[in-house]
Coordinates of C-alpha atoms in Angstrom, one line a residue:
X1242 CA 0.0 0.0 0.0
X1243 CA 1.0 3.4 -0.9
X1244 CA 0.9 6.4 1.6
X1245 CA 0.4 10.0 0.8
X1246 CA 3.6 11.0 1.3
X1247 CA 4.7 8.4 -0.9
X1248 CA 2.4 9.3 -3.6
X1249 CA 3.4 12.7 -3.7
X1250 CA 7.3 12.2 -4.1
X1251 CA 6.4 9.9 -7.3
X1252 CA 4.3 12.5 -8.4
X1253 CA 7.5 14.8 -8.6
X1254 CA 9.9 11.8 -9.7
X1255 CA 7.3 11.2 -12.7
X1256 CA 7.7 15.2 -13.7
X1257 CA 11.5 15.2 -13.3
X1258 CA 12.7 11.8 -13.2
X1259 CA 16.3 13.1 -12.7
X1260 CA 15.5 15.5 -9.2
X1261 CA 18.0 14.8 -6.8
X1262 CA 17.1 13.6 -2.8
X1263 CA 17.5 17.1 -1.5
X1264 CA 14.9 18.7 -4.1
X1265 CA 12.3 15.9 -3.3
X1266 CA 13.1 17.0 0.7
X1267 CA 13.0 20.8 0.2
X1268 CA 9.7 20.4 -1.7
X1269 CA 8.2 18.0 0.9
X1270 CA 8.9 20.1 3.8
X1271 CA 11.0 17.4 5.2
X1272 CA 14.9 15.7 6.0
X1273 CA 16.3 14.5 3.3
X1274 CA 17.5 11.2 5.4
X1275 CA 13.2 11.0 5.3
X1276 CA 13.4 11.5 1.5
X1277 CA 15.7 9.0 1.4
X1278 CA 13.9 6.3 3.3
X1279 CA 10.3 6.9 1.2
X1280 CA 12.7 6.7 -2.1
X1281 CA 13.5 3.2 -1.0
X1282 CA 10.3 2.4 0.1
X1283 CA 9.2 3.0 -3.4
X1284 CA 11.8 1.0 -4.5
X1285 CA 11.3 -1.8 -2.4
X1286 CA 7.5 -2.0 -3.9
X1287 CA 8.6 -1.7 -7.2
X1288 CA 7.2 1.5 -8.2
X1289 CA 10.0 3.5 -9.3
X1290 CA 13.3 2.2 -11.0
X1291 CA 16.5 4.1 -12.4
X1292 CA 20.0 4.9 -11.7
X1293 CA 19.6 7.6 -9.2
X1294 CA 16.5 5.4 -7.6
X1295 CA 17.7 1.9 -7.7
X1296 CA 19.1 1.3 -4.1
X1297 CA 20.7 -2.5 -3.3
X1298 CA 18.2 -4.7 -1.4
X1299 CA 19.1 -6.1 1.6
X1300 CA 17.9 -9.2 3.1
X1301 CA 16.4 -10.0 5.8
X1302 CA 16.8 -9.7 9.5
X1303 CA 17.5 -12.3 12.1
X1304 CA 16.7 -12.0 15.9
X1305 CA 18.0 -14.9 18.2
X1306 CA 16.4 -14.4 21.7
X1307 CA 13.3 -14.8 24.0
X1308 CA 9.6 -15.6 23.4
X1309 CA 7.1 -15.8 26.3
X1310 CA 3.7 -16.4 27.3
X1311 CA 2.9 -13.8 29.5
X1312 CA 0.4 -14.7 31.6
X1313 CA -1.2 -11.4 33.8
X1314 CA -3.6 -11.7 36.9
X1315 CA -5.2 -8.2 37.8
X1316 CA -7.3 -7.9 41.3
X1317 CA -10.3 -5.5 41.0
X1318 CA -9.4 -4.4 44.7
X1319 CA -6.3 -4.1 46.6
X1320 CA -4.5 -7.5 46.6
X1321 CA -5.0 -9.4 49.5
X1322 CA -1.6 -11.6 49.9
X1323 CA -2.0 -15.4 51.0
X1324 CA -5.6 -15.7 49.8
X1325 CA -7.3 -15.9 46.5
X1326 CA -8.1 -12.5 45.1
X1327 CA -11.3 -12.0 42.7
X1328 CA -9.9 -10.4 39.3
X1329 CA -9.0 -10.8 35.6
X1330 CA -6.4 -12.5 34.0
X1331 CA -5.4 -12.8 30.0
X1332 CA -2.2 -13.9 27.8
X1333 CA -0.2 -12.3 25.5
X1334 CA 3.1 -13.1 23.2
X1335 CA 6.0 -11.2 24.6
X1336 CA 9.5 -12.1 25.4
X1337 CA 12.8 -9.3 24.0
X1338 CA 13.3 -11.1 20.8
X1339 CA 10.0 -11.4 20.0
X1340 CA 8.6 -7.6 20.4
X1341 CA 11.9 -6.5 19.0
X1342 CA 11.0 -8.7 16.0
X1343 CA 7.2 -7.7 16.3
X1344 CA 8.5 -4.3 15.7
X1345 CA 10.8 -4.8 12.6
X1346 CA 7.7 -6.4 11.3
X1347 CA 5.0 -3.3 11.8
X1348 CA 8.2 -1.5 10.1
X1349 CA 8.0 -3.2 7.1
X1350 CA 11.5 -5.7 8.0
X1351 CA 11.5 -8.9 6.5
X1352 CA 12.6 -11.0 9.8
X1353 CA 13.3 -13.9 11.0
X1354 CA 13.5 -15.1 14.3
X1355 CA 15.3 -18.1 16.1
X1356 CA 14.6 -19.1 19.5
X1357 CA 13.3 -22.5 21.3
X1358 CA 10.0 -23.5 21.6
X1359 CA 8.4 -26.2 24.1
X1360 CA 6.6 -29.2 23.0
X1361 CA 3.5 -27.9 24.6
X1362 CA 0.3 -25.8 23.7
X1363 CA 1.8 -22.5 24.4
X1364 CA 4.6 -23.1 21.4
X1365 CA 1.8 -23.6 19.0
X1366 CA 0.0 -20.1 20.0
X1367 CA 3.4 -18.3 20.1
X1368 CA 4.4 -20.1 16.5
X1369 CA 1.1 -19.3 15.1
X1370 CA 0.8 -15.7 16.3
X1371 CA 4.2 -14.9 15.0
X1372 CA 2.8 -16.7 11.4
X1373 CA 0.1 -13.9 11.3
X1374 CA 1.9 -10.7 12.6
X1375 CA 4.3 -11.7 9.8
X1376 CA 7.4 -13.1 12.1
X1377 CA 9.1 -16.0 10.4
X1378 CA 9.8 -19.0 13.0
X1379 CA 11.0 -21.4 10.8
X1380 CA 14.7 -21.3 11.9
X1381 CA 13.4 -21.8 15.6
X1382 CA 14.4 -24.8 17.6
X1383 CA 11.6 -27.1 19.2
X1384 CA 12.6 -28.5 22.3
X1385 CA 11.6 -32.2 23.1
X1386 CA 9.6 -32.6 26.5
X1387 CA 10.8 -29.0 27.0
X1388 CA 8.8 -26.5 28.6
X1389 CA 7.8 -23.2 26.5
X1390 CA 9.3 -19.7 28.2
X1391 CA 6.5 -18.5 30.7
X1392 CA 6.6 -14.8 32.2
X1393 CA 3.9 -14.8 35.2
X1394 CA 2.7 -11.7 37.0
X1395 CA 0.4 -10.0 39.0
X1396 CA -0.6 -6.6 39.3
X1397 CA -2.2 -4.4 41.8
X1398 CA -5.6 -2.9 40.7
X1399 CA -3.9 -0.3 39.1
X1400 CA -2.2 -2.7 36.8
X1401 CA 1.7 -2.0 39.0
X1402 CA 3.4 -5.4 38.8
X1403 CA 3.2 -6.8 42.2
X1404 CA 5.1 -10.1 41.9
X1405 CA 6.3 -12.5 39.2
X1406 CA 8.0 -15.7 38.3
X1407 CA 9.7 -16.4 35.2
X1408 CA 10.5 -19.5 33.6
X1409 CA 12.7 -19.5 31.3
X1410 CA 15.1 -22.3 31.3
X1411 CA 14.2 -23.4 28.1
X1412 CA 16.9 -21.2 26.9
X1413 CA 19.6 -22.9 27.9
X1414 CA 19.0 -25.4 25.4
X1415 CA 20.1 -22.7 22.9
X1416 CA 23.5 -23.7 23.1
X1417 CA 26.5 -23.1 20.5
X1418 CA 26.2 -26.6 19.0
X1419 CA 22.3 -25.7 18.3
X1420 CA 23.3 -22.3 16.4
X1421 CA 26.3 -24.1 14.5
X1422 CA 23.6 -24.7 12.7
X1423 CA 22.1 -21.8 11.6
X1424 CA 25.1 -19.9 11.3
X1425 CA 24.9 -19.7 7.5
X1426 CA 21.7 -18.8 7.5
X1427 CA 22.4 -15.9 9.9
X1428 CA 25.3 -14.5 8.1
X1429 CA 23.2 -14.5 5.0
X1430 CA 21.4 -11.6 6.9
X1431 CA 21.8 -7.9 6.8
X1432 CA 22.0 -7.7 10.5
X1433 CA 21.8 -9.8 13.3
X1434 CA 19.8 -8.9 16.5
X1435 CA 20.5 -11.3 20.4
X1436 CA 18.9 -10.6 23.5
X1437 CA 21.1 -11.8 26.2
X1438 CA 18.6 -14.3 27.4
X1439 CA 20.7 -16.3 25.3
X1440 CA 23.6 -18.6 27.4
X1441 CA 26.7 -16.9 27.8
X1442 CA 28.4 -19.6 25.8
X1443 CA 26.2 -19.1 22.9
X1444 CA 26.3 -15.2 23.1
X1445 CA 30.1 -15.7 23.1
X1446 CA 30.0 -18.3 20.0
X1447 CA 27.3 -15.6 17.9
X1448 CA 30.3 -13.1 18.7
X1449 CA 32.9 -14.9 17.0
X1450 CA 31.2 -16.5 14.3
X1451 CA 28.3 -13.7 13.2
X1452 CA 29.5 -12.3 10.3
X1453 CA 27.2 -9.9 9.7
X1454 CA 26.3 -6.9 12.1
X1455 CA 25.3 -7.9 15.4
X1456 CA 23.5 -6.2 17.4
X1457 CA 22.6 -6.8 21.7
X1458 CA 20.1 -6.3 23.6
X1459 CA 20.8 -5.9 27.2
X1460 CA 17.6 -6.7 28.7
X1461 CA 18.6 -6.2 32.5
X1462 CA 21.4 -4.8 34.4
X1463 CA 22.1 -8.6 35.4
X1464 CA 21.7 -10.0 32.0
X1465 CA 23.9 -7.2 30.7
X1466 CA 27.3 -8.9 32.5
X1467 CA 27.3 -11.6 29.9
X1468 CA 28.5 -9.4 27.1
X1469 CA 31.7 -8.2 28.9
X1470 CA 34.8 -9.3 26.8
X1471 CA 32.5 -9.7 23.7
X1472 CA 31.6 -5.8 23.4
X1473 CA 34.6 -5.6 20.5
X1474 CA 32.7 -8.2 18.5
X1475 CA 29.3 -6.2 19.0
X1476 CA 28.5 -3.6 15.8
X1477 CA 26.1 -1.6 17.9
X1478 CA 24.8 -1.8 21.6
X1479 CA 21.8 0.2 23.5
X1480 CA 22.5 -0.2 27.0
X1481 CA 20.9 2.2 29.6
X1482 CA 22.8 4.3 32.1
X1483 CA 22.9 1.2 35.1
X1484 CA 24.4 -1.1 32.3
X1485 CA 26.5 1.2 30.6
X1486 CA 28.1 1.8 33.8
X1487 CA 28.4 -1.9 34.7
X1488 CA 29.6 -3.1 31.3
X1489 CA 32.7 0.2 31.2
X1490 CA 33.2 0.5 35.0
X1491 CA 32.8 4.0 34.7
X1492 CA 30.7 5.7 37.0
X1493 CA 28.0 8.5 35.3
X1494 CA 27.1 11.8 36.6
X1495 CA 27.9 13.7 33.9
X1496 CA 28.3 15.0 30.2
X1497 CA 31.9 14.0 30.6
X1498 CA 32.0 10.5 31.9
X1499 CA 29.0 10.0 29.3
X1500 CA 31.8 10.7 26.7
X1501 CA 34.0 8.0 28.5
X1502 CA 31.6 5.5 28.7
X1503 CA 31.0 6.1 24.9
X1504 CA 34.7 6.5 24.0
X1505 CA 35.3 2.8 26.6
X1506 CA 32.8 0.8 23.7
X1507 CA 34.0 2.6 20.9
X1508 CA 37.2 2.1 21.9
X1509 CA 36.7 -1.8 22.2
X1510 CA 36.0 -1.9 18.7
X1511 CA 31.6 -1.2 18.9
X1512 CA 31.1 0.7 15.2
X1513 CA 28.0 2.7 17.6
X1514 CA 26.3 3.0 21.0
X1515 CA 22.8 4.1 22.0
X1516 CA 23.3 5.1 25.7
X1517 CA 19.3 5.2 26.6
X1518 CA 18.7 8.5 29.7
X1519 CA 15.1 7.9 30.0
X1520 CA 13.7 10.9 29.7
X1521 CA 16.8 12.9 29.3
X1522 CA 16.8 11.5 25.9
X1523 CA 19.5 9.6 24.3
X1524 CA 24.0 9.8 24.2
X1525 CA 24.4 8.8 21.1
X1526 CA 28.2 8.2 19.6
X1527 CA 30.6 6.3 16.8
X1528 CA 33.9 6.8 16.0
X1529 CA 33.2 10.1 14.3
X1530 CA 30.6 12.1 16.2
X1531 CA 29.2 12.2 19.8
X1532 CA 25.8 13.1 20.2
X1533 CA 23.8 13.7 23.5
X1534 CA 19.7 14.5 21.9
X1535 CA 17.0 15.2 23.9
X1536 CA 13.7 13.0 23.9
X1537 CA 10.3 13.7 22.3
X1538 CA 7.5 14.9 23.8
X1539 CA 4.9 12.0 24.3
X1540 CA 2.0 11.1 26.8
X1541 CA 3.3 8.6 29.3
X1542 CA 0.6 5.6 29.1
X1543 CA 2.9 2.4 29.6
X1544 CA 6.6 1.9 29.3
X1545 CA 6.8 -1.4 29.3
X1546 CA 8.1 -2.5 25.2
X1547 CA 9.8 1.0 25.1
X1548 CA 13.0 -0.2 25.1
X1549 CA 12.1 -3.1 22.5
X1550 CA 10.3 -0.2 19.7
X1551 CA 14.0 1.7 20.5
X1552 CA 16.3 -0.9 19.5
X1553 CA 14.3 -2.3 16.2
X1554 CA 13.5 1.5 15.2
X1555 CA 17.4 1.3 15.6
X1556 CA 18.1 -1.5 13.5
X1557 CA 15.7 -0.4 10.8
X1558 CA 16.9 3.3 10.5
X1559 CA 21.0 1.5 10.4
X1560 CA 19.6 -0.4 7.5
X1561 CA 18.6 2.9 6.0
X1562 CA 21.9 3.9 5.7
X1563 CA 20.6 7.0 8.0
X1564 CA 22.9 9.5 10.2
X1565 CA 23.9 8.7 13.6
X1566 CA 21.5 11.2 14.5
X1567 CA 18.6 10.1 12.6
X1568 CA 19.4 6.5 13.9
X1569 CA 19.3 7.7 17.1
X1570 CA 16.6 10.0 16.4
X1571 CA 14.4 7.0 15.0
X1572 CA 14.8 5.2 18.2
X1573 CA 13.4 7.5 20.5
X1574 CA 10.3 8.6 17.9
X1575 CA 9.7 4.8 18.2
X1576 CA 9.9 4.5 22.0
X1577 CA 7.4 7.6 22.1
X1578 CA 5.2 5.7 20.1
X1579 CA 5.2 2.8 22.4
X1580 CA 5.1 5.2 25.6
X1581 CA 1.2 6.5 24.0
X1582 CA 0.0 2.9 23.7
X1583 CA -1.5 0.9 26.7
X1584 CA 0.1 -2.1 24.5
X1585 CA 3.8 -3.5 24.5
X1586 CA 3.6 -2.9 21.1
X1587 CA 2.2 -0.1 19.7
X1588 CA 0.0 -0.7 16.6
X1589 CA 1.0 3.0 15.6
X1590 CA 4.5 1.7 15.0
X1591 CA 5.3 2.6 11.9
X1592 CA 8.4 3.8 9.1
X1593 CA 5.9 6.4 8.6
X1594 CA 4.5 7.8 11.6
X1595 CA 8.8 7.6 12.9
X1596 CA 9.1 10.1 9.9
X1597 CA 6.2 12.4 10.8
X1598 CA 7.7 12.6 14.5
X1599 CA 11.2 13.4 13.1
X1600 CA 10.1 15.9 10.6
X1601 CA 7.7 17.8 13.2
X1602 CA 10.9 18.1 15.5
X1603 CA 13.9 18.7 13.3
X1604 CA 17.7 19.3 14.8
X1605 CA 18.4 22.6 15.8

């Protein structure tokens, strides 16, 4: 399907087939890193072809990490602990690898994902609602007699988590030996995307085999130690301030150690990092430019996926061969997409609608 925005750049490309990026952006009103993207958008659905259109198609996008049931209990009153407390409960898909592939797939990604499933009935719900939201599962594992990933928690009546228990062992049958054999069909990829759910052994085989880009997840401050030693081998990294400081050693109170816990994963060998301030926005840096941009305006409704939306948006803008700053730029629109939404992931996630927010709040 064609959006407006679309339609009106091949409006102008069909009256001057030769106008360059920057005319199509100064005509629009908008970036020409956003001109960019919509010309290869065109592309990618075959509506425009020539020299100064045809970009090189990439393929697709592989995410090795988590998938869970989630399974939510919500009181209607105050919770009453050590007795049984009158409520609602309902199940949803989650798990980082999944709603960071869930993303890439509301922006238009072709992706791929590889985890392990269970022999059980959740596998088949998770399998088949990856199948319809466009999430391809056939390079997953499917564990014999094993147990599908489980996330259970309870809220107070204002939806708060309370308490939970995660099961997630299944994990650690992701093991080096299992990847082995995938690793051609990962490599074949444009990037590569782990959450460190994975086992540190197979985290440390993905970092010396992946060929292509790799991107981490840190998930939590204690899931974050397994990359240490491996952040050389790791093309880009999002960590927030807790985990940047535990991964460099390098206490944060200011614009100054930001730098130096930049310059300490640059300096590893990282190509980028996204260093995630909540909502003091974003430290952004490569080996050419450090960046320190401010968040978007957004209505706070639910956090919870933020951090997910960030690091596909991420991903997606890399692959548009966008500007640090756009990149960086692209994550946050995402996450304040996700922050409006009551849902993990925001139906509103879109290439689009990350364009309109970047366009109505240009770099000063």
């Amino acid at each position: 399907m064609i959006t407006d925005r679309e339609r009106q750049i091949l409006h102008w490309i069909e009256e001057n087939p030769l106008i360059s990026q920057q005319e199509l952006a100064d005509l629009a009103g908008i970036t020409r890193s956003s001109a960019a993207v919509h010309i290869s958008n065109l592309t990618k659905k075959g509506l425009i072809q020539g020299k100064g259109y045809i970009l090189q198609k990439k393929p697709y996008i592989v995410v090795i990490g988590g998938v869970n049931m989630d399974i939510c209990g919500r009181p209607y009153q105050p919770l009453v602990m050590r007795d049984s407390n009158p409520g609602t409960t309902f199940l949803s898909a989650g798990g980082v690898g999944r709603n960071i592939a869930h993303n890439l797939a509301l922006l238009d990604e072709d992706v791929k994902l590889i985890t392990a499933f269970g022999s059980d009935g959740y596998a088949s719900q998770l399998s088949e609602e990856c199948h319809r939201i466009g999430i391809d599962t056939s390079q997953s594992f499917t564990i014999p007699n094993g147990v599908t990933s489980t996330y259970l928690f309870i809220t107070d009546e204002h939806g708060d988590m309370e308490l939970a228990v995660s099961d997630m062992g299944i994990y650690e049958h992701l093991t080096p030996e299992l990847m082995a054999t995938r690793i051609d069909f990962i490599n074949r990829a444009s990037l590569c995307i782990c959450d460190t759910n994975l086992p540190q052994n197979t985290l440390e085989y993905l970092a010396e085999h992946c060929q292509c880009p790799l991107f981490a997840d840190t998930v939590s401050t204690t899931k974050a130690k397994k990359l240490k030693g491996l952040l050389g081998k790791i093309h880009t990294l999002k960590p927030n301030l807790i985990e940047a400081e535990e991964l460099t050693g390098i206490k944060i109170a200011d614009e100054n150690s930001l730098r130096a816990a930049a310059e300490c994963f640059l300096k590893q060998g990282m190509q980028q990092v996204f260093i995630s301030l909540g909502e003091e926005g974003v430290y952004a840096a490569n080996n050419h430019e450090h960046l320190h941009l401010p968040s978007f305006p957004c209505e706070i409704v639910n956090t919870t996926g933020a951090g997910d939306s960030f690091v596909a948006a991420l991903a997606w803008a890399w692959r548009q061969q966008l500007p640090l700053r756009d990149i960086a730029r692209a994550g946050m629109a995402a996450a304040s997409i996700c922050i409006a939404s009551e849902s993990t992931i925001s139906p509103h996630i879109s290439c689009e609608h990350i364009l309109e927010i970047l366009d109505q709040h240009p770099v000063k």
